[in-house]
Coordinates of C-alpha atoms in Angstrom, one line a residue:
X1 CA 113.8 109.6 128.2
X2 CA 111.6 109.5 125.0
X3 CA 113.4 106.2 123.9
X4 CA 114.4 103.3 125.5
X5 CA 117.9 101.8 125.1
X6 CA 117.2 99.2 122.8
X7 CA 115.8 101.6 120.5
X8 CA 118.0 103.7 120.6
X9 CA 120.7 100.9 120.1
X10 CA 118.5 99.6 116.8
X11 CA 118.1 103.2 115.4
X12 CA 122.1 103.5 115.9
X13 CA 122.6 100.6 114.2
X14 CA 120.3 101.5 111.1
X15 CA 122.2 104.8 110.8
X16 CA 119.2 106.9 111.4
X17 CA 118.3 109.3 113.8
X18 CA 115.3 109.0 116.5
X19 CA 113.1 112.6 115.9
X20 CA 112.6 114.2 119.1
X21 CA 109.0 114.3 121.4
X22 CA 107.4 116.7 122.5
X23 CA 105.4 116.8 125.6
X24 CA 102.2 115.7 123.5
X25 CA 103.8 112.5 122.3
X26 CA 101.6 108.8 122.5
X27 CA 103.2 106.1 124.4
X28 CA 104.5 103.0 122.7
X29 CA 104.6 99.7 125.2
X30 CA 105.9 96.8 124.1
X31 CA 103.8 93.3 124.4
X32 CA 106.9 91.5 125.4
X33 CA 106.9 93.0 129.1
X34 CA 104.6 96.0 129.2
X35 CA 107.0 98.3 129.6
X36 CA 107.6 101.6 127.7
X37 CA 109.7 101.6 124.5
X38 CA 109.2 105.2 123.5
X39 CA 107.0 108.2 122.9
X40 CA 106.3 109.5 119.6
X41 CA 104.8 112.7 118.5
X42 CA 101.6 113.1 116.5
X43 CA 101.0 114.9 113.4
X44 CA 99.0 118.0 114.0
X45 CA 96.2 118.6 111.5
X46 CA 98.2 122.0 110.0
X47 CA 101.1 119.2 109.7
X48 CA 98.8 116.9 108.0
X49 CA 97.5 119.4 105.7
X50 CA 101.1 120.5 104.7
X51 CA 102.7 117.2 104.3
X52 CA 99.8 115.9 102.0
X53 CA 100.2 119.0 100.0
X54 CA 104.1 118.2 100.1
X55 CA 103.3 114.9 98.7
X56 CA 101.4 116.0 95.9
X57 CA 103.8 118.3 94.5
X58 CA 106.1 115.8 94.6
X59 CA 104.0 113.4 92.6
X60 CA 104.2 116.0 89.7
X61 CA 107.9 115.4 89.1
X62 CA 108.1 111.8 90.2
X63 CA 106.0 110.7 87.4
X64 CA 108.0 112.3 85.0
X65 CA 110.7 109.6 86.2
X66 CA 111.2 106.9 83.7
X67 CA 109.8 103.3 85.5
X68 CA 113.1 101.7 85.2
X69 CA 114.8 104.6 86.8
X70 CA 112.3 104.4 89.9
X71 CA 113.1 101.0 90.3
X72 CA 116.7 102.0 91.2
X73 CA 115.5 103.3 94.1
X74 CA 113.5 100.3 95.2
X75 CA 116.5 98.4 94.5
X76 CA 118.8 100.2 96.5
X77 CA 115.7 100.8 99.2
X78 CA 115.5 96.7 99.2
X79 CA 119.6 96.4 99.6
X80 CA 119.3 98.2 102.7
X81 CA 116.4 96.6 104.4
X82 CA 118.6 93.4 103.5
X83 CA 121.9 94.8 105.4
X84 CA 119.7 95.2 108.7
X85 CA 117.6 92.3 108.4
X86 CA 118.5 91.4 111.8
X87 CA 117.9 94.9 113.9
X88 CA 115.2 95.3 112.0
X89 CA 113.5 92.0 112.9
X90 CA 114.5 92.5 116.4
X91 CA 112.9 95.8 115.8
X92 CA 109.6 94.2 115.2
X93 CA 109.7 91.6 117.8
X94 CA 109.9 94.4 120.1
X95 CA 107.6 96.3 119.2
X96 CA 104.4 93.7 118.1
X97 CA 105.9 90.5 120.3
X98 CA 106.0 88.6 117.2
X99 CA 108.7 85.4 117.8
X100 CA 112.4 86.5 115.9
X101 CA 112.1 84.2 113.6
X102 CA 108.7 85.8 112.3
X103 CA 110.1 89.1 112.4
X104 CA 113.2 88.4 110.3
X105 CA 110.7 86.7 107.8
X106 CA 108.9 89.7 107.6
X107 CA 112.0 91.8 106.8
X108 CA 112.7 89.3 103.8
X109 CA 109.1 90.1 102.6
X110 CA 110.0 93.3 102.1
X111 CA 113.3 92.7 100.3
X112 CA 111.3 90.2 97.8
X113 CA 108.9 92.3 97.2
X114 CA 111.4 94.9 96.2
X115 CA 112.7 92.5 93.8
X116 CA 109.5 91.9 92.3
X117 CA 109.2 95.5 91.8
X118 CA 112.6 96.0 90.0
X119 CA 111.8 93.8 87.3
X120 CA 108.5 95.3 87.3
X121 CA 109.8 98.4 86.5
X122 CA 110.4 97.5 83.4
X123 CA 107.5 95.7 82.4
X124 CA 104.4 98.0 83.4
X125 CA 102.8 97.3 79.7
X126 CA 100.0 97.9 77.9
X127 CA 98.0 96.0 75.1
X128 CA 97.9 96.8 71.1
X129 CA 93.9 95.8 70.0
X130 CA 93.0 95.5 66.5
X131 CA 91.2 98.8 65.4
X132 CA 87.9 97.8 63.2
X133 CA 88.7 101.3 61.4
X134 CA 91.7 101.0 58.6
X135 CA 94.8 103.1 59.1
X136 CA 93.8 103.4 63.4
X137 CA 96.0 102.2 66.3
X138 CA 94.1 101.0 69.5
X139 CA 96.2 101.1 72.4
X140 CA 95.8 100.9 76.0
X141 CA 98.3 102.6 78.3
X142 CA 98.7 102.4 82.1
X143 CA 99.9 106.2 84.4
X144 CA 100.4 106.8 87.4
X145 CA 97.7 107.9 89.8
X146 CA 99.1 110.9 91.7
X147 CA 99.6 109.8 95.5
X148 CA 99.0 106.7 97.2
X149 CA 97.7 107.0 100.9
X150 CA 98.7 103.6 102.9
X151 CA 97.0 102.8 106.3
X152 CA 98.8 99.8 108.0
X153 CA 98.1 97.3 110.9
X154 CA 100.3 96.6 114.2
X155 CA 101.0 92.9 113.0
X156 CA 102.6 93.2 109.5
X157 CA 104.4 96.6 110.4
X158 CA 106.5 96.4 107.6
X159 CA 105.4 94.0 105.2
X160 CA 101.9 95.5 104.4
X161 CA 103.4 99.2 103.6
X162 CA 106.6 97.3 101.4
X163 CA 103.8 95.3 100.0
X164 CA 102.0 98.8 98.4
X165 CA 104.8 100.8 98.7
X166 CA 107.3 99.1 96.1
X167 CA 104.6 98.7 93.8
X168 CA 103.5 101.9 94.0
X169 CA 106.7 103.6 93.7
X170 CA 107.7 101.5 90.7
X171 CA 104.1 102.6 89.0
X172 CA 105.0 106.3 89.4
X173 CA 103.3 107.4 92.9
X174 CA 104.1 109.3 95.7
X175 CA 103.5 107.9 99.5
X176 CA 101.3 108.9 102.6
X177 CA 101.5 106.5 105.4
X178 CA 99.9 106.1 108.2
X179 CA 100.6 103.3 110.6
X180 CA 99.4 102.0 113.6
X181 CA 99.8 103.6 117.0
X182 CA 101.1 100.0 118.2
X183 CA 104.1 99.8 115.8
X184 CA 105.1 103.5 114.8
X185 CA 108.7 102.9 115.1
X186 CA 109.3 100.2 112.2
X187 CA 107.4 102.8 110.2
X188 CA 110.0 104.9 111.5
X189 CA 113.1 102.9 110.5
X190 CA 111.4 101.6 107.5
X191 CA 110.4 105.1 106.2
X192 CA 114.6 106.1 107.1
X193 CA 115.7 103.6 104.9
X194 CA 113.5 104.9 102.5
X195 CA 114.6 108.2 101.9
X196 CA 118.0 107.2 103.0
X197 CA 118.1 105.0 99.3
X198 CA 116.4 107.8 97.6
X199 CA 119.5 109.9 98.4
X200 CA 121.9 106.9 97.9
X201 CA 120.1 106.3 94.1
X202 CA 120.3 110.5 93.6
X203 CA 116.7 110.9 93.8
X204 CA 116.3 112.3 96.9
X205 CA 112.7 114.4 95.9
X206 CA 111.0 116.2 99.1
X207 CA 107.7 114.5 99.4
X208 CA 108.4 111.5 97.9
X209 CA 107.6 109.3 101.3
X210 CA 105.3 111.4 104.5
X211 CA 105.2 109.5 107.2
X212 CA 101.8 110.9 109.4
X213 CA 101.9 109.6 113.1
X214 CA 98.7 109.1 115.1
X215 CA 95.5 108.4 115.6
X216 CA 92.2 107.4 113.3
X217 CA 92.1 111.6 112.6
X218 CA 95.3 111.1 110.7
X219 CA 93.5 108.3 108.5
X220 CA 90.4 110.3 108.1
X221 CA 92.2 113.4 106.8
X222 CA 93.8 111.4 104.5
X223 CA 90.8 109.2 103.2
X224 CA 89.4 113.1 102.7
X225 CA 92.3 114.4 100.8
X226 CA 91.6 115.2 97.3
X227 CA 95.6 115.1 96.7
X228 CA 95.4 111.0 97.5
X229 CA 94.1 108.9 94.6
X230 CA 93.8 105.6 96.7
X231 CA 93.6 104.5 99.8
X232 CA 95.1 101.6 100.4
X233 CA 93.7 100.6 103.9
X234 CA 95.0 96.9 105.7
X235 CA 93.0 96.2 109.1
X236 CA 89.7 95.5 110.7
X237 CA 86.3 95.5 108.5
X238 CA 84.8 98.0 110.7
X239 CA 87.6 100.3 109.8
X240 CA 87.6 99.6 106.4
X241 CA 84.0 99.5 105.8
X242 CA 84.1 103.3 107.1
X243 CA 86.8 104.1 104.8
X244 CA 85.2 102.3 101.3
X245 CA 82.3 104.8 102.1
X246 CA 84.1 107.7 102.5
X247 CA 85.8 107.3 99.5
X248 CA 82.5 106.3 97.5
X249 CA 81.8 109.9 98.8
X250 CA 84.0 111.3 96.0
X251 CA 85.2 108.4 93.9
X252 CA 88.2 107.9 95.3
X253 CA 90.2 104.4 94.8
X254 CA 90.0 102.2 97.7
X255 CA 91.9 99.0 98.4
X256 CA 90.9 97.0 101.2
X257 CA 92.7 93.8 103.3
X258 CA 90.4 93.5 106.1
X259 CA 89.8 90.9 108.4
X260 CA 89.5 87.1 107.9
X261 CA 87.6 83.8 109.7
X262 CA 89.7 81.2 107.6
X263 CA 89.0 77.7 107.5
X264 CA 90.7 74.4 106.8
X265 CA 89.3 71.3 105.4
X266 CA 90.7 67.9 106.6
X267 CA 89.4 64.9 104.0
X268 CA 90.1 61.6 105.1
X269 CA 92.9 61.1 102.7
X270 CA 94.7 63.6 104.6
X271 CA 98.5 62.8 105.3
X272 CA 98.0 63.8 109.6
X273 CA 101.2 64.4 110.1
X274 CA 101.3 66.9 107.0
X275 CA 98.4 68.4 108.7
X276 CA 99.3 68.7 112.0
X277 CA 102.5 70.8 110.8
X278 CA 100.1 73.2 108.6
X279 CA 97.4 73.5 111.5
X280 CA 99.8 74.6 114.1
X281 CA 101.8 77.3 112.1
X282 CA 98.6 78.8 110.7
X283 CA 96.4 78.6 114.6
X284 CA 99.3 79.3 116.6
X285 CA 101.8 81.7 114.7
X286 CA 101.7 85.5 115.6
X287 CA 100.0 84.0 118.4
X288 CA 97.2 84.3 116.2
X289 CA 97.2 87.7 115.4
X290 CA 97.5 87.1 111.4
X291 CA 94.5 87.6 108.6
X292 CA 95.3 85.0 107.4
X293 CA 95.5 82.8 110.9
X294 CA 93.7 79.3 110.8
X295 CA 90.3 80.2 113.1
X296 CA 88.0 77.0 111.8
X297 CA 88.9 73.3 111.0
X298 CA 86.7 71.1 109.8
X299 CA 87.7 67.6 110.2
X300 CA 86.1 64.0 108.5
X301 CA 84.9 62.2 111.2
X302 CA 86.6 59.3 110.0
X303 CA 90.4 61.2 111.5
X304 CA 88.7 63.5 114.0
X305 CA 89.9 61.7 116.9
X306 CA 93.1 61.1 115.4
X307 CA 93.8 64.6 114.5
X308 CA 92.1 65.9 117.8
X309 CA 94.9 64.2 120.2
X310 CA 97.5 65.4 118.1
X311 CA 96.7 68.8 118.4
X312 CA 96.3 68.5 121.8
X313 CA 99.6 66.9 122.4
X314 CA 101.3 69.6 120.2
X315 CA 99.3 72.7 121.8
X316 CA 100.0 71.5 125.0
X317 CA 103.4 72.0 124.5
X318 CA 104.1 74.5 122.5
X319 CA 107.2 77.2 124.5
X320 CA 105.1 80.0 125.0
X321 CA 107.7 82.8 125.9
X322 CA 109.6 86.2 125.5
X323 CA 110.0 86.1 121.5
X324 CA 113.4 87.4 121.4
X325 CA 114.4 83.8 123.3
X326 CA 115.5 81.4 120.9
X327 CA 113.3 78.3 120.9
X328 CA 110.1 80.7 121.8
X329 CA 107.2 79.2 119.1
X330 CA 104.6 81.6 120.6
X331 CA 104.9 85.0 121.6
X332 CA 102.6 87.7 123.7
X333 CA 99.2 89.3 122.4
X334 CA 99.9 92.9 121.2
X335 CA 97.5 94.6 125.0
X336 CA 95.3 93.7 127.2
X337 CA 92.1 94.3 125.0
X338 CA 93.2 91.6 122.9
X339 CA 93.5 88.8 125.6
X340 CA 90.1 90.2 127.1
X341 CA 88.5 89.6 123.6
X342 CA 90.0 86.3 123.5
X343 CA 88.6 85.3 127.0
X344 CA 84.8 86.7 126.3
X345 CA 84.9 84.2 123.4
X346 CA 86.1 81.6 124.9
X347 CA 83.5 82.1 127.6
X348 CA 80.8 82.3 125.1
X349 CA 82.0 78.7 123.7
X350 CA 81.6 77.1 126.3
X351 CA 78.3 78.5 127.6
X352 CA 77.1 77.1 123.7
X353 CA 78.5 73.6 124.8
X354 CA 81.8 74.0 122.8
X355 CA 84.5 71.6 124.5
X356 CA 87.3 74.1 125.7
X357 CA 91.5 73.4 125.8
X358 CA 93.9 75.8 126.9
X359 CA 93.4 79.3 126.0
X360 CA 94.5 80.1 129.9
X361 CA 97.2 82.8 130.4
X362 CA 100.9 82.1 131.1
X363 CA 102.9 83.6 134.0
X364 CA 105.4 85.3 131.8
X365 CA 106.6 88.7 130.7
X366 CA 105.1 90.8 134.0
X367 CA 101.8 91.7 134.8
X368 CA 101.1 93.5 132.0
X369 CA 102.3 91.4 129.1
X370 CA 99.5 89.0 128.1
X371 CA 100.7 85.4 127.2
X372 CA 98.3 82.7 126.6
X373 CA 98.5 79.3 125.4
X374 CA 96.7 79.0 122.0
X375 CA 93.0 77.4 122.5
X376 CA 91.3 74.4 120.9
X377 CA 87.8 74.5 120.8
X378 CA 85.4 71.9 119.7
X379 CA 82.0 72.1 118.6
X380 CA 79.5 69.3 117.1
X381 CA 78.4 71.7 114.7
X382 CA 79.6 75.3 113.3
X383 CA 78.0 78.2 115.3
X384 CA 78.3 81.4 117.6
X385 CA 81.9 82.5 118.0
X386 CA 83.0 79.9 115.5
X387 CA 81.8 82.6 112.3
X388 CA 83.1 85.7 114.1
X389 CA 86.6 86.8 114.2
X390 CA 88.6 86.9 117.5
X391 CA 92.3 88.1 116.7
X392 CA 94.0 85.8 118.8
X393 CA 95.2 82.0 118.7
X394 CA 91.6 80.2 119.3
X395 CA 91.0 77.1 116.6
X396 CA 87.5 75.7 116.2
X397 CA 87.2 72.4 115.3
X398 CA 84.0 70.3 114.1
X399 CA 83.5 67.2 112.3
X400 CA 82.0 66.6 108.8
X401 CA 80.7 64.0 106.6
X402 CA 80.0 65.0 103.3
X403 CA 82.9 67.1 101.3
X404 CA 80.3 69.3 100.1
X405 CA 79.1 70.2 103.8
X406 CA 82.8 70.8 104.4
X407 CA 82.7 73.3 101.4
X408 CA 79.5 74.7 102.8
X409 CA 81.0 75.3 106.3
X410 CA 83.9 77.0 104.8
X411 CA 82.5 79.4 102.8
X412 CA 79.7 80.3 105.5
X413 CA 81.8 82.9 107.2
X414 CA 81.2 86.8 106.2
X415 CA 84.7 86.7 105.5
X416 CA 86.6 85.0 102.6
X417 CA 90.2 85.2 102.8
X418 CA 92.4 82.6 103.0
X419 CA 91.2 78.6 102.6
X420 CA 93.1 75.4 102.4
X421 CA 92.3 71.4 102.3
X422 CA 94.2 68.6 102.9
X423 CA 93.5 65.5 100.7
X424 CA 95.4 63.3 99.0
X425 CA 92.4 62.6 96.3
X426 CA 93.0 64.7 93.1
X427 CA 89.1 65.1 92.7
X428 CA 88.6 66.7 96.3
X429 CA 92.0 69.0 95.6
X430 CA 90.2 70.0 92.0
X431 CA 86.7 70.4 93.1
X432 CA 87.8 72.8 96.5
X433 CA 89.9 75.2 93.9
X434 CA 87.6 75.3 90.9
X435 CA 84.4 78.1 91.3
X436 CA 81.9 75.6 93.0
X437 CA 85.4 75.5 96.2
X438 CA 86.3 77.9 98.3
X439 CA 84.9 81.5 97.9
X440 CA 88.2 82.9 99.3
X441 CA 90.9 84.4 97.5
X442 CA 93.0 82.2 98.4
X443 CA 93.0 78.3 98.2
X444 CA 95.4 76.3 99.3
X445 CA 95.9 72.1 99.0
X446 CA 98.2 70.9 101.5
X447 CA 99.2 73.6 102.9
X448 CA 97.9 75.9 105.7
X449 CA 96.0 79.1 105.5
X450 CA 99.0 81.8 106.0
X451 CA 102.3 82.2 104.7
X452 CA 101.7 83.6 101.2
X453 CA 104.1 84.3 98.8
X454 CA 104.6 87.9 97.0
X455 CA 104.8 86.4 93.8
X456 CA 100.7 86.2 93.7
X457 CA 97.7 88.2 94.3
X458 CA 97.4 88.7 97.9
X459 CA 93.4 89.4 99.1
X460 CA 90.1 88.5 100.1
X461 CA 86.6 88.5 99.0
X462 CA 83.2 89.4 100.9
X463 CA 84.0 91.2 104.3
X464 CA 87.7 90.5 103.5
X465 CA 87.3 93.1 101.3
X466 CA 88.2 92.7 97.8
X467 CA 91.6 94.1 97.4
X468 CA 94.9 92.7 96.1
X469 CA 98.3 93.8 96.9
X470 CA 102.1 92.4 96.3
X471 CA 102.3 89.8 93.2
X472 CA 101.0 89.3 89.7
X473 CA 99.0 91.8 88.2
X474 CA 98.0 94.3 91.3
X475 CA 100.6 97.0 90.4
X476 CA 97.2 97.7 88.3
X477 CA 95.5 99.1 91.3
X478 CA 98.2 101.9 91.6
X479 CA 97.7 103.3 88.2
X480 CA 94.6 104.3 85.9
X481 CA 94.1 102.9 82.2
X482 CA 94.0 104.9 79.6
X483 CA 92.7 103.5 75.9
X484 CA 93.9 105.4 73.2
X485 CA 92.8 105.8 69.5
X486 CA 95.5 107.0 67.0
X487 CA 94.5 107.7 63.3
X488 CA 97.3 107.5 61.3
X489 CA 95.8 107.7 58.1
X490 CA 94.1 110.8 56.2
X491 CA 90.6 110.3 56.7
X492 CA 88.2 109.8 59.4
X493 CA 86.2 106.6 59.4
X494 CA 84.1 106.5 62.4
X495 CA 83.1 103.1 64.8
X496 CA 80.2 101.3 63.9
X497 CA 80.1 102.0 60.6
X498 CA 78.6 105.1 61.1
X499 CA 77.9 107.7 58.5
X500 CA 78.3 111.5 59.5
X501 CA 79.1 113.3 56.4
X502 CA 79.4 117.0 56.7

């Protein structure tokens, strides 16, 4: 059987059919218990070819769509994703092991975002600058860029394509996406949904979403494509760092969210329980497989110990579980390669003298789901493992002294993503947000380091990458500016001043 019952049962309830497999599909296990949940066919690089070139005639005629009138369809996309919030939730806690309650909150992500891309739709304006020349207009208009490529990760399986796919839609472009092997199906049942409102909202337009199944080939033919304008890549800074430079090969748009080492800052000020709350969402949600997950806390001496045996109380008791168990806090790590990773840096810790809590493996979900219990590591100072990345729940903690060494220790990482400090003194709050703060993209007071809103900016700087997706002003990434000159009068005054008389 290609599918297992559950999927089956969740594709049923969407209203969509599962596609059939062929012998040469991939396997798709599921975290929870190991076992198999489905195999699904790969794109072939003469399917590739032809669904890219699909796209791109579809781009021609779906720019010619009024805004407003492609925000219908994201409406009616966003109205459906809202009716099967709960399969599709379900759908990703199969499929990544995130906990329910994670995955329904990533379905509402993508029914907000397509709520911020409705009223976008009618507001995708230019500006009117004054002209130096008499009787000239100086405008600066925004069009769409042609087709957007999208290349997601296994633990935001929906979110991150909604994310640059609502905007993207709304701003005139077509959509290639590529997801990850991990979590093909909720591209699957998302990309349904899709086309399922684009028929509901009569614009049903063939090519208006590809959906390309497989490997990193699948990603390189479309970073390589001349029909995609930009490449809008979300996972690790190895793979994005080989994307940027294949499309600085040609000039091609790029927008990266890469990988994150995010830090928290805990002044002495700090309300504890406030930041006990924040710390353990942030380490230990998605079992630690977010961006934006707290990796590095840097504590005032003055609270460490305080703070320390809090944490420890709370980590030692978080239910570590099957996710789709009510009452299950912290789910399973997406394979095996993950928990292996997690275990090498833990093992490097504590040969550097780090003090190591927990981090062990639980007995639950079979032999080969992977279950740990999130880690606490201390270290005197920041070092080693502490500025590397390790996608999984391991939180470094060291003491500071001196605010500005905390600010210091924070923005030492390659990465500069998400930031936060807890204080209650208005100067510290001011100083860590103003441009001598945090060098991320995001700074946060009192709160933790993940669990962004779509109403702003979401990104990164340095290794991070320096994209922006979902709120604000990034639908400008997913069109091109045009300034625009318009001399309404009867004679031709040049810039500058400058004489030219013929």
């Amino acid at each position: 059987m290609s599918y297992c019952t559950e999927i089956q049962s969740i594709f049923k309830s969407l209203g969509l059919a599962l596609p059939p497999v062929n012998a040469q599909g991939f396997e798709v296990n599921s975290p929870v218990d190991g076992r198999l949940l489905a195999k699904v066919t790969a794109h072939t690089e003469a399917e590739i070819s032809a669904e890219l070139s699909r796209s791109h005639q579809a781009s021609l005629a779906w720019r010619k769509v009024p805004a407003p009138k492609r925000g219908e369809l994201v409406r009616v996309f966003g109205e459906l994703v809202r009716q099967h919030k709960e399969p599709l939730g379900q759908l990703i806690s199969h499929e990544t092991g995130k906990i329910l309650q994670e995955g329904w909150g990533e379905v509402q992500e993508v029914v907000d975002i397509c709520e911020f891309a409705v009223g976008l739709s009618r507001q995708l304006y230019g500006l009117s600058i004054a002209s130096e020349r008499p009787d000239h207009k100086l405008l600066e208009t925004w069009h769409p860029l042609g087709v957007v490529g999208i290349i997601s990760a296994f633990n935001f399986p929906m979110a991150v394509f909604a994310w640059n796919a609502a905007l993207a839609l709304v701003c005139g472009n077509t959509l290639v996406w590529k997801p990850s092997e991990k979590a093909p199906l909720s591209a699957m049942a998302l990309t349904g949904l899709l086309l399922k409102a684009a028929e509901q909202s009569g614009m049903a337009l063939d090519g208006l979403m590809c959906l390309l199944q497989g490997n990193s080939a699948v990603g390189k033919a479309m970073v390589e494509s001349p029909h995609i304008k930009l490449v809008s890549a979300t996972g690790s800074t190895a793979m994005g760092r080989q994307v940027a430079m294949s499309c600085a090969t040609t000039f091609k748009k790029s927008l990266l969210e890469l990988g994150g080492n995010n830090a928290a800052i805990v002044c002495p000020s700090a309300n504890l329980e406030l930041v006990t709350r924040g710390v353990v969402f942030s380490a230990a949600g998605t079992a630690g497989q977010r961006c934006t997950t707290l990796r590095r806390l840097i504590v005032h001496r003055s609270v460490y110990q305080q703070l320390i045996s809090a944490l420890h109380k709370v980590f030692e008791k978080l239910p570590v579980g099957n996710p789709l168990t009510t009452g299950t806090l912290v789910g399973p790590l997406i394979d095996q390669n993950a928990f292996n990773n997690m275990q090498a840096s833990l093992e490097e810790a504590q040969k550097l003298g780090g003090k190591v809590h927990f981090g062990n493996r639980c007995d639950v979900g079979g032999p080969n789901a992977y279950y740990v219990r999130p880690a606490i590591v201390e270290f005197e100072t920041q070092v080693g493992p502490m500025l590397r990345e390790t996608f999984a729940p391991i939180l470094y903690v060291v003491p500071y002294d001196n605010f500005d060494d905390a600010i210091a220790m924070n923005n030492a990482a390659s990465h500069a993503l998400s930031s936060s400090v807890f204080t209650q003194d208005l100067r510290e709050a001011e100083i860590f947000t103003s441009s001598i703060g945090s060098d991320c993209g995001i700074a946060n007071v009192n709160i933790g380091t993940s669990g962004a809103e779509i109403g702003g900016a979401f990104g990164g700087e340095k290794e991070t990458g320096g994209g922006r997706e979902s709120g604000s002003d990034a639908w400008k990434a997913y069109m091109r500016r045009a300034t625009n000159t318009v001399n309404y009068g009867s004679s031709l005054p040049l810039a500058q001043g400058i004489q030219f008389d013929v």
